[in-house]
Short mmCIF file of C-alpha atoms in Angstrom, two decimals:
data_model
loop_
_atom_site.label_atom_id
_atom_site.label_comp_id
_atom_site.label_asym_id
_atom_site.label_seq_id
_atom_site.Cartn_x
_atom_site.Cartn_y
_atom_site.Cartn_z
CA LEU A 822 18.55 36.84 16.93
CA ALA A 823 22.01 37.48 15.40
CA PRO A 824 22.07 36.77 11.59
CA ALA A 825 24.01 33.54 11.95
CA ALA A 826 21.71 32.16 14.64
CA ARG A 827 18.63 33.16 12.67
CA HIS A 828 20.06 31.42 9.56
CA ASP A 829 20.73 28.30 11.67
CA ALA A 830 17.15 28.23 12.74
CA GLU A 831 15.84 28.64 9.22
CA LEU A 832 18.08 26.00 7.88
CA ALA A 833 16.98 23.60 10.53
CA MET A 834 13.37 24.32 9.61
CA LEU A 835 14.12 23.50 5.96
CA LEU A 836 15.12 20.04 7.03
CA ILE A 837 11.91 19.54 8.98
CA ARG A 838 9.86 20.67 5.98
CA SER A 839 11.72 18.34 3.59
CA SER A 840 11.30 15.46 5.93
CA GLN A 841 7.55 16.15 5.91
CA GLY A 842 7.51 16.06 2.05
CA ASP A 843 7.75 19.72 1.24
CA THR A 844 10.97 19.27 -0.74
CA GLU A 845 10.16 21.89 -3.40
CA LEU A 846 9.31 24.54 -0.79
CA ALA A 847 12.42 23.66 1.18
CA GLN A 848 14.56 24.00 -1.92
CA ARG A 849 13.09 27.38 -2.83
CA GLU A 850 13.78 28.69 0.67
CA LEU A 851 17.34 27.29 0.54
CA SER A 852 17.88 29.26 -2.69
CA ARG A 853 16.64 32.36 -1.06
CA LEU A 854 19.15 31.96 1.84
CA LYS A 855 22.13 31.26 -0.44
CA ALA A 856 23.40 34.84 -0.73
CA GLN A 857 23.38 35.42 3.08
CA ALA A 858 24.31 31.95 4.30
CA ASP A 859 26.46 30.10 1.79
CA GLY A 860 29.62 31.00 3.80
CA MET A 861 28.31 28.81 6.60
CA ALA A 862 29.07 25.10 6.75
CA GLN A 863 25.58 24.51 8.10
CA TYR A 864 24.12 25.81 4.82
CA TRP A 865 26.02 23.19 2.81
CA LEU A 866 25.01 20.51 5.22
CA VAL A 867 21.32 21.32 4.66
CA ALA A 868 21.88 21.70 0.85
CA SER A 869 23.47 18.21 0.73
CA ARG A 870 20.52 16.65 2.65
CA LEU A 871 17.91 18.38 0.56
CA ALA A 872 19.65 17.17 -2.58
CA PHE A 873 19.51 13.60 -1.33
CA ASP A 874 15.81 14.03 -0.59
CA ARG A 875 15.26 15.15 -4.24
CA GLY A 876 17.40 12.26 -5.48
CA ALA A 877 20.11 14.58 -6.81
CA THR A 878 23.08 12.56 -5.63
CA GLY A 879 25.68 14.46 -7.59
CA GLU A 880 24.46 17.74 -6.18
CA ALA A 881 24.45 16.26 -2.70
CA ARG A 882 28.07 15.24 -3.18
CA SER A 883 29.19 18.64 -4.41
CA ALA A 884 27.42 20.34 -1.45
CA ALA A 885 28.94 17.91 1.08
CA ARG A 886 32.38 18.51 -0.49
CA ARG A 887 31.95 22.23 -0.17
CA GLY A 888 30.93 21.88 3.45
CA LEU A 889 33.91 19.64 4.16
CA SER A 890 36.27 22.34 2.80
CA MET A 891 34.85 24.69 5.42
CA ALA A 892 34.87 22.12 8.23
CA PRO A 893 37.63 19.68 7.53
CA GLY A 894 37.05 16.35 9.28
CA ASP A 895 33.47 17.08 10.27
CA PRO A 896 31.88 13.51 10.42
CA ARG A 897 28.59 14.78 9.09
CA PHE A 898 30.22 15.76 5.80
CA LEU A 899 32.33 12.70 5.67
CA LEU A 900 29.19 10.54 6.01
CA LEU A 901 27.39 12.64 3.34
CA MET A 902 30.36 12.26 1.02
CA ALA A 903 30.56 8.45 1.63
CA ARG A 904 26.76 8.07 1.09
CA ALA A 905 27.02 9.95 -2.21
CA ASP A 906 30.06 8.15 -3.47
CA ILE A 907 28.49 4.74 -2.57
CA ARG A 908 25.32 5.65 -4.60
CA LEU A 909 27.39 6.89 -7.51
CA GLY A 910 29.67 3.79 -7.47
CA ASN A 911 32.82 5.76 -6.55
CA LEU A 912 33.92 3.00 -4.14
CA THR A 913 37.57 4.04 -3.76
CA SER A 914 36.50 7.56 -2.67
CA ALA A 915 33.73 6.10 -0.47
CA GLU A 916 36.03 3.70 1.34
CA ALA A 917 38.51 6.57 1.99
CA ASN A 918 35.71 8.57 3.58
CA THR A 919 34.39 5.67 5.60
CA ASP A 920 37.85 4.93 6.92
CA ALA A 921 38.22 8.59 7.86
CA LEU A 922 34.91 8.46 9.69
CA LEU A 923 35.80 5.30 11.66
CA GLU A 924 39.13 6.84 12.67
CA GLU A 925 37.31 9.98 13.81
CA ARG A 926 34.85 7.96 15.89
CA ASP A 927 37.23 5.39 17.35
CA ASN A 928 35.96 2.57 15.21
CA ASP A 929 32.45 2.79 16.70
CA PRO A 930 30.77 -0.65 16.05
CA LEU A 931 27.36 0.98 15.36
CA LEU A 932 28.96 3.35 12.89
CA ARG A 933 30.47 0.32 11.07
CA ILE A 934 27.01 -1.21 10.86
CA GLY A 935 25.43 1.98 9.57
CA LEU A 936 28.15 2.38 6.86
CA ALA A 937 27.77 -1.28 5.90
CA GLN A 938 24.14 -0.79 5.44
CA LEU A 939 24.80 2.08 3.08
CA TYR A 940 26.94 -0.27 0.92
CA LEU A 941 24.38 -2.98 1.03
CA GLU A 942 21.59 -0.62 -0.12
CA GLU A 943 23.56 -0.34 -3.36
CA ASP A 944 24.46 -4.08 -3.58
CA HIS A 945 28.18 -3.53 -2.76
CA LEU A 946 28.74 -6.72 -0.76
CA GLU A 947 32.49 -6.76 -0.46
CA PRO A 948 33.03 -3.33 1.08
CA ALA A 949 30.12 -4.04 3.56
CA ARG A 950 31.77 -7.35 4.52
CA ARG A 951 35.19 -5.61 5.13
CA LEU A 952 33.48 -3.10 7.43
CA LEU A 953 31.67 -5.87 9.44
CA THR A 954 34.26 -8.63 9.65
CA PRO A 955 36.40 -6.93 12.28
CA LEU A 956 33.35 -7.13 14.69
CA VAL A 957 33.11 -10.94 14.60
CA GLY A 958 34.01 -12.48 17.85
CA GLU A 959 34.16 -9.09 19.66
CA ALA A 960 32.37 -9.02 23.03
CA ASP A 961 30.56 -5.77 22.22
CA ALA A 962 29.57 -6.77 18.65
CA PRO A 963 26.04 -5.68 18.05
CA PRO A 964 23.70 -8.49 16.79
CA ALA A 965 23.01 -6.56 13.67
CA ALA A 966 26.62 -7.29 12.56
CA TYR A 967 25.87 -11.04 12.46
CA MET A 968 22.54 -10.37 10.81
CA LEU A 969 24.08 -8.27 8.01
CA LEU A 970 26.94 -10.85 7.44
CA GLY A 971 24.39 -13.56 7.24
CA ALA A 972 22.40 -11.65 4.73
CA ILE A 973 25.55 -11.19 2.65
CA ALA A 974 26.24 -14.82 2.72
CA GLU A 975 22.59 -15.55 1.74
CA GLN A 976 22.92 -13.30 -1.33
CA GLU A 977 26.10 -15.20 -2.28
CA ASP A 978 24.23 -18.60 -1.83
CA ASP A 979 26.73 -19.56 0.94
CA VAL A 980 24.30 -21.36 3.13
CA ASP A 981 26.87 -22.72 5.67
CA ASN A 982 28.48 -19.33 6.30
CA ALA A 983 24.99 -17.73 6.59
CA LEU A 984 24.16 -20.30 9.29
CA LEU A 985 27.43 -19.61 11.07
CA TYR A 986 26.72 -16.02 11.32
CA TYR A 987 23.01 -16.26 12.10
CA ARG A 988 23.68 -18.69 15.03
CA GLN A 989 25.85 -16.00 16.66
CA VAL A 990 22.92 -13.65 17.05
CA PRO A 991 22.08 -13.71 20.80
CA GLU A 992 18.69 -13.86 22.34
CA GLY A 993 17.02 -10.45 21.73
CA PRO A 994 15.04 -8.59 19.10
CA ASP A 995 16.79 -10.42 16.09
CA PHE A 996 17.01 -13.80 17.66
CA LEU A 997 14.00 -15.43 16.16
CA LEU A 998 14.42 -13.81 12.76
CA SER A 999 17.98 -15.16 12.54
CA ARG A 1000 16.82 -18.76 13.38
CA GLN A 1001 13.92 -18.41 10.91
CA ARG A 1002 16.32 -17.34 8.12
CA SER A 1003 18.69 -20.17 9.03
CA ALA A 1004 16.01 -22.87 8.88
CA SER A 1005 14.42 -21.41 5.77
CA LEU A 1006 17.81 -21.49 3.98
CA LEU A 1007 18.09 -25.20 4.79
CA ILE A 1008 14.50 -25.87 3.57
CA GLU A 1009 15.17 -23.92 0.38
CA ALA A 1010 18.24 -26.11 -0.14
CA ASP A 1011 16.02 -29.29 0.24
CA ARG A 1012 17.43 -30.01 3.62
CA LEU A 1013 14.25 -30.14 5.74
CA LEU A 1014 15.60 -32.75 8.12
CA ASP A 1015 18.70 -30.61 8.77
CA ALA A 1016 16.38 -27.53 9.35
CA ARG A 1017 14.39 -29.51 11.97
CA ALA A 1018 17.54 -30.74 13.55
CA PHE A 1019 18.97 -27.29 13.69
CA LEU A 1020 15.86 -25.95 15.46
CA ARG A 1021 15.86 -28.86 17.82
CA VAL A 1022 19.42 -28.12 18.81
CA GLU A 1023 18.58 -24.43 19.19
CA ARG A 1024 15.83 -25.24 21.58
CA LEU A 1025 18.22 -27.04 23.78
CA ARG A 1026 20.66 -24.11 23.65
CA HIS A 1027 18.11 -21.43 24.32
CA ASP A 1028 15.68 -22.61 27.04
CA ASP A 1029 14.07 -19.09 27.41
CA ALA A 1030 13.17 -19.27 23.70
CA TYR A 1031 11.96 -22.82 23.65
CA SER A 1032 8.23 -22.19 23.04
CA ASP A 1033 9.03 -19.56 20.38
CA LEU A 1034 11.35 -22.03 18.51
CA VAL A 1035 8.65 -24.72 18.63
CA MET A 1036 6.07 -22.32 17.11
CA LEU A 1037 8.66 -21.23 14.47
CA GLU A 1038 9.15 -24.85 13.33
CA VAL A 1039 5.37 -25.40 13.27
CA GLN A 1040 5.00 -22.38 11.01
CA LEU A 1041 7.79 -23.51 8.68
CA LEU A 1042 6.23 -27.05 8.49
CA ASP A 1043 2.84 -25.62 7.71
CA ALA A 1044 4.33 -23.39 5.09
CA GLU A 1045 5.91 -26.48 3.38
CA GLY A 1046 2.70 -28.46 3.54
CA TYR A 1047 3.73 -30.82 6.34
CA GLU A 1048 0.69 -30.11 8.49
CA ARG A 1049 0.65 -33.60 10.13
CA ASP A 1050 4.27 -33.22 11.16
CA ALA A 1051 3.35 -29.79 12.55
CA ASP A 1052 0.54 -31.20 14.44
CA ALA A 1053 2.64 -34.04 15.91
CA LEU A 1054 5.31 -31.60 17.13
CA LEU A 1055 2.82 -29.26 18.74
CA ASN A 1056 0.91 -32.09 20.36
CA ARG A 1057 4.17 -33.72 21.62
CA GLU A 1058 5.40 -30.53 23.15
CA LEU A 1059 2.14 -29.74 24.83
CA ALA A 1060 1.97 -33.19 26.21
CA ARG A 1061 5.46 -32.64 27.67
CA VAL A 1062 4.67 -29.16 29.20
CA PRO A 1063 0.83 -28.95 29.45
CA ASP A 1064 1.11 -25.71 31.46
CA ASP A 1065 2.82 -23.88 28.66
CA GLY A 1066 0.40 -21.11 27.92
CA GLU A 1067 2.07 -19.83 24.75
CA LEU A 1068 2.00 -23.13 23.06
CA ARG A 1069 -1.59 -23.89 24.09
CA TYR A 1070 -2.79 -20.46 22.88
CA TYR A 1071 -0.94 -20.92 19.61
CA ARG A 1072 -2.47 -24.37 19.12
CA ALA A 1073 -5.90 -22.95 19.71
CA MET A 1074 -5.45 -20.15 17.25
CA ARG A 1075 -4.01 -22.48 14.64
CA ALA A 1076 -6.94 -24.90 15.14
CA TRP A 1077 -9.46 -22.05 14.78
CA GLN A 1078 -7.90 -20.92 11.55
CA ALA A 1079 -8.07 -24.50 10.27
CA GLY A 1080 -11.84 -24.58 11.08
CA ASP A 1081 -11.33 -27.02 14.05
CA THR A 1082 -13.39 -25.08 16.56
CA ASP A 1083 -13.70 -27.95 18.96
CA THR A 1084 -9.92 -28.19 19.55
CA SER A 1085 -9.61 -24.37 19.67
CA GLU A 1086 -12.40 -24.08 22.30
CA SER A 1087 -11.03 -26.94 24.38
CA ASP A 1088 -7.57 -25.42 24.45
CA LEU A 1089 -8.89 -21.97 25.24
CA ARG A 1090 -11.02 -23.25 28.13
CA GLN A 1091 -8.02 -25.07 29.60
CA LEU A 1092 -5.88 -21.95 29.16
CA VAL A 1093 -8.43 -19.79 30.83
CA GLU A 1094 -8.72 -22.23 33.77
CA GLN A 1095 -4.90 -22.22 34.11
CA GLN A 1096 -4.51 -18.41 33.63
CA PRO A 1097 -7.82 -16.78 34.69
CA ASP A 1098 -6.27 -13.30 34.04
CA ASN A 1099 -5.11 -13.98 30.57
CA ALA A 1100 -7.04 -11.19 28.56
CA ASN A 1101 -6.01 -12.71 25.23
CA ALA A 1102 -7.27 -16.07 26.09
CA LEU A 1103 -10.56 -14.75 27.58
CA ASN A 1104 -11.11 -12.62 24.46
CA ALA A 1105 -10.30 -15.46 22.10
CA LEU A 1106 -12.63 -17.85 23.83
CA GLY A 1107 -15.47 -15.23 23.99
CA TYR A 1108 -15.01 -14.29 20.36
CA THR A 1109 -15.01 -18.01 19.31
CA LEU A 1110 -18.33 -18.55 21.03
CA ALA A 1111 -19.83 -15.34 19.62
CA ASP A 1112 -18.67 -16.09 16.17
CA GLU A 1113 -20.52 -19.40 16.08
CA GLY A 1114 -23.75 -17.43 16.27
CA ASP A 1115 -25.42 -19.78 18.77
CA PRO A 1116 -27.83 -17.57 20.79
CA ASP A 1117 -27.54 -19.91 23.78
CA ARG A 1118 -23.81 -19.15 24.10
CA LEU A 1119 -23.84 -15.37 23.64
CA ASP A 1120 -24.26 -14.61 27.39
CA GLU A 1121 -21.12 -16.65 28.23
CA ALA A 1122 -19.35 -15.05 25.23
CA ALA A 1123 -20.20 -11.55 26.42
CA ALA A 1124 -19.07 -12.36 30.01
CA LEU A 1125 -15.70 -13.61 28.82
CA ILE A 1126 -15.07 -10.63 26.58
CA GLN A 1127 -16.10 -8.24 29.41
CA ARG A 1128 -13.58 -9.87 31.69
CA ALA A 1129 -10.95 -9.43 29.03
CA TYR A 1130 -11.89 -5.75 28.61
CA THR A 1131 -11.68 -5.13 32.29
CA LEU A 1132 -8.14 -6.61 32.23
CA ASP A 1133 -7.12 -4.76 28.99
CA PRO A 1134 -9.52 -2.01 28.10
CA THR A 1135 -7.37 -0.40 25.37
CA ASN A 1136 -6.92 -3.61 23.40
CA PRO A 1137 -8.53 -3.01 19.90
CA ALA A 1138 -9.00 -6.79 19.52
CA VAL A 1139 -11.08 -6.87 22.69
CA GLN A 1140 -13.11 -3.80 21.51
CA ASP A 1141 -13.81 -5.56 18.26
CA SER A 1142 -15.07 -8.60 20.08
CA LEU A 1143 -17.32 -6.42 22.24
CA GLY A 1144 -18.71 -4.95 19.07
CA TRP A 1145 -19.10 -8.44 17.46
CA VAL A 1146 -20.95 -10.00 20.39
CA ALA A 1147 -23.29 -6.92 20.32
CA TYR A 1148 -23.84 -7.51 16.64
CA ARG A 1149 -24.73 -11.11 17.31
CA ARG A 1150 -27.29 -9.92 19.82
CA GLY A 1151 -28.75 -7.62 17.35
CA ASP A 1152 -27.60 -4.34 19.06
CA LEU A 1153 -26.18 -2.73 15.94
CA THR A 1154 -25.68 0.68 17.46
CA THR A 1155 -23.42 -0.62 20.26
CA ALA A 1156 -21.78 -2.93 17.68
CA LEU A 1157 -20.90 0.03 15.55
CA ARG A 1158 -19.49 2.09 18.31
CA TRP A 1159 -17.06 -0.57 19.53
CA ILE A 1160 -15.99 -1.79 16.01
CA GLU A 1161 -15.37 1.74 14.78
CA GLN A 1162 -13.20 2.35 17.81
CA ALA A 1163 -11.24 -0.93 17.11
CA TRP A 1164 -10.83 0.03 13.47
CA GLN A 1165 -9.23 3.43 14.37
CA ALA A 1166 -6.65 1.59 16.46
CA LEU A 1167 -6.24 -1.66 14.54
CA PRO A 1168 -7.06 -1.40 10.79
CA ASP A 1169 -6.90 -5.09 9.90
CA GLN A 1170 -8.96 -7.11 7.53
CA GLU A 1171 -10.99 -8.99 10.20
CA VAL A 1172 -12.05 -5.64 11.86
CA ALA A 1173 -12.77 -4.22 8.51
CA ALA A 1174 -15.05 -7.19 7.61
CA HIS A 1175 -16.96 -6.66 10.90
CA LEU A 1176 -17.27 -2.93 10.40
CA ILE A 1177 -18.46 -3.33 6.72
CA GLU A 1178 -21.03 -5.87 7.86
CA VAL A 1179 -22.44 -3.66 10.63
CA LEU A 1180 -22.62 -0.63 8.44
CA TRP A 1181 -24.39 -2.64 5.80
CA GLU A 1182 -26.95 -3.90 8.31
CA LEU A 1183 -27.53 -0.26 9.53
CA GLY A 1184 -28.35 0.75 5.92
CA ARG A 1185 -25.16 2.90 5.65
CA LYS A 1186 -24.22 1.38 2.40
CA GLU A 1187 -22.00 4.13 1.04
CA ARG A 1188 -19.86 4.14 4.18
CA ALA A 1189 -19.72 0.29 4.02
CA ARG A 1190 -18.47 0.49 0.49
CA GLU A 1191 -15.91 3.16 1.40
CA ILE A 1192 -14.42 0.79 4.08
CA LEU A 1193 -14.49 -2.07 1.59
CA ALA A 1194 -12.48 0.02 -0.93
CA VAL A 1195 -9.87 0.89 1.70
CA ALA A 1196 -9.65 -2.80 2.83
CA THR A 1197 -9.37 -4.08 -0.79
CA GLU A 1198 -6.49 -1.67 -1.53
CA GLN A 1199 -4.79 -2.15 1.87
CA PHE A 1200 -4.97 -5.88 2.36
CA PRO A 1201 -3.69 -8.19 -0.49
CA GLU A 1202 -4.90 -11.22 1.43
CA ARG A 1203 -8.38 -10.62 2.85
CA PRO A 1204 -10.25 -14.02 3.22
CA LEU A 1205 -12.90 -12.75 5.68
CA ILE A 1206 -13.68 -9.81 3.41
CA ASP A 1207 -13.91 -12.23 0.44
CA ALA A 1208 -16.20 -14.43 2.50
CA LEU A 1209 -18.38 -11.44 3.40
CA LEU A 1210 -18.72 -10.58 -0.31
CA ASP A 1211 -19.85 -14.07 -0.97
CA ARG A 1212 -22.50 -13.78 1.65
CA ARG A 1213 -23.56 -10.32 0.61
CA PRO A 1214 -22.97 -9.88 -3.19
CA GLY A 1215 -24.74 -6.56 -3.03
CA LEU A 1216 -21.71 -5.04 -1.34
CA ALA A 1217 -19.57 -5.38 -4.48
CA PRO A 1218 -19.33 -1.95 -6.23
#
């Protein structure tokens, strides 16, 4: 390779090393290359990025400025300069660089959003708003623009403007989050009735999201302690559309969490009858039967879970259920194999509780305590693990 090409490759490798956490090694290698490569704009690009990785914002700015002198108008250096100035509070310089960037990139909406996020990371609300406001009402405005403007209004305690922006987020990845934030803002302002009216109107406006919006309202009511109102809403909607699988599955899971296994089982049986290839419903019903511990129902539980596995063999929740029904049958070796596999793919507190219990039964107490330590550190809320410790106090370190 020619020297310039070789230095380019080495500099690119330094960025990879820094991104992997080897910032000190990357910095040493950069210092080694300085004498040969400091006349290259690429060198200063890497120097600026490495300085950011080390938290040395002033150095990052100086390196970006040096690179910009070698490559005037290069958007990469303009962005690094803007990022450094924002972090340092040099807003006049930052806005000049962001304006230059936008002019260079024909006012790209996604670039506006990215720059606004840089300002918001440092709590500079007004420059962020100035970047985003020109996008309002534009046909190609990304939904993120309305999410960010809503967040700015939230920080300023301007509930009505926050609602105005959030309601403009179209159906897509941010849709439910925007409606959740809107309803939560109204609830926080002691306007529960307005929040419920808002969600009711949104259901009428967005038919494809109807079930999701019902479940969102139920969650908000539960969080506020209005379980009876949540029950009434869910029951009313299921009476209106009894074939709505999403709502029925949700009611079943909500009932199971509340300890109402009769309602949960009834809903799951109806859902399996309506949708015999619904792997989630088959697995949930099978797990519910297995978890009761009734020996007379274990064969049915195993058959349901096996059907779910045939439909969705890579689902860790189904693998965990296969392990749990094996545990209930007393086949600890099979149980461990399935639950270990589930734990590798789905490290949640329920799978952890199952794995700990099976290991303990097998006499592998040290390994059980290792998983317990991991779960205790990883899951702030772990009711199933706490219940396991109550049943088996010997597990506690």
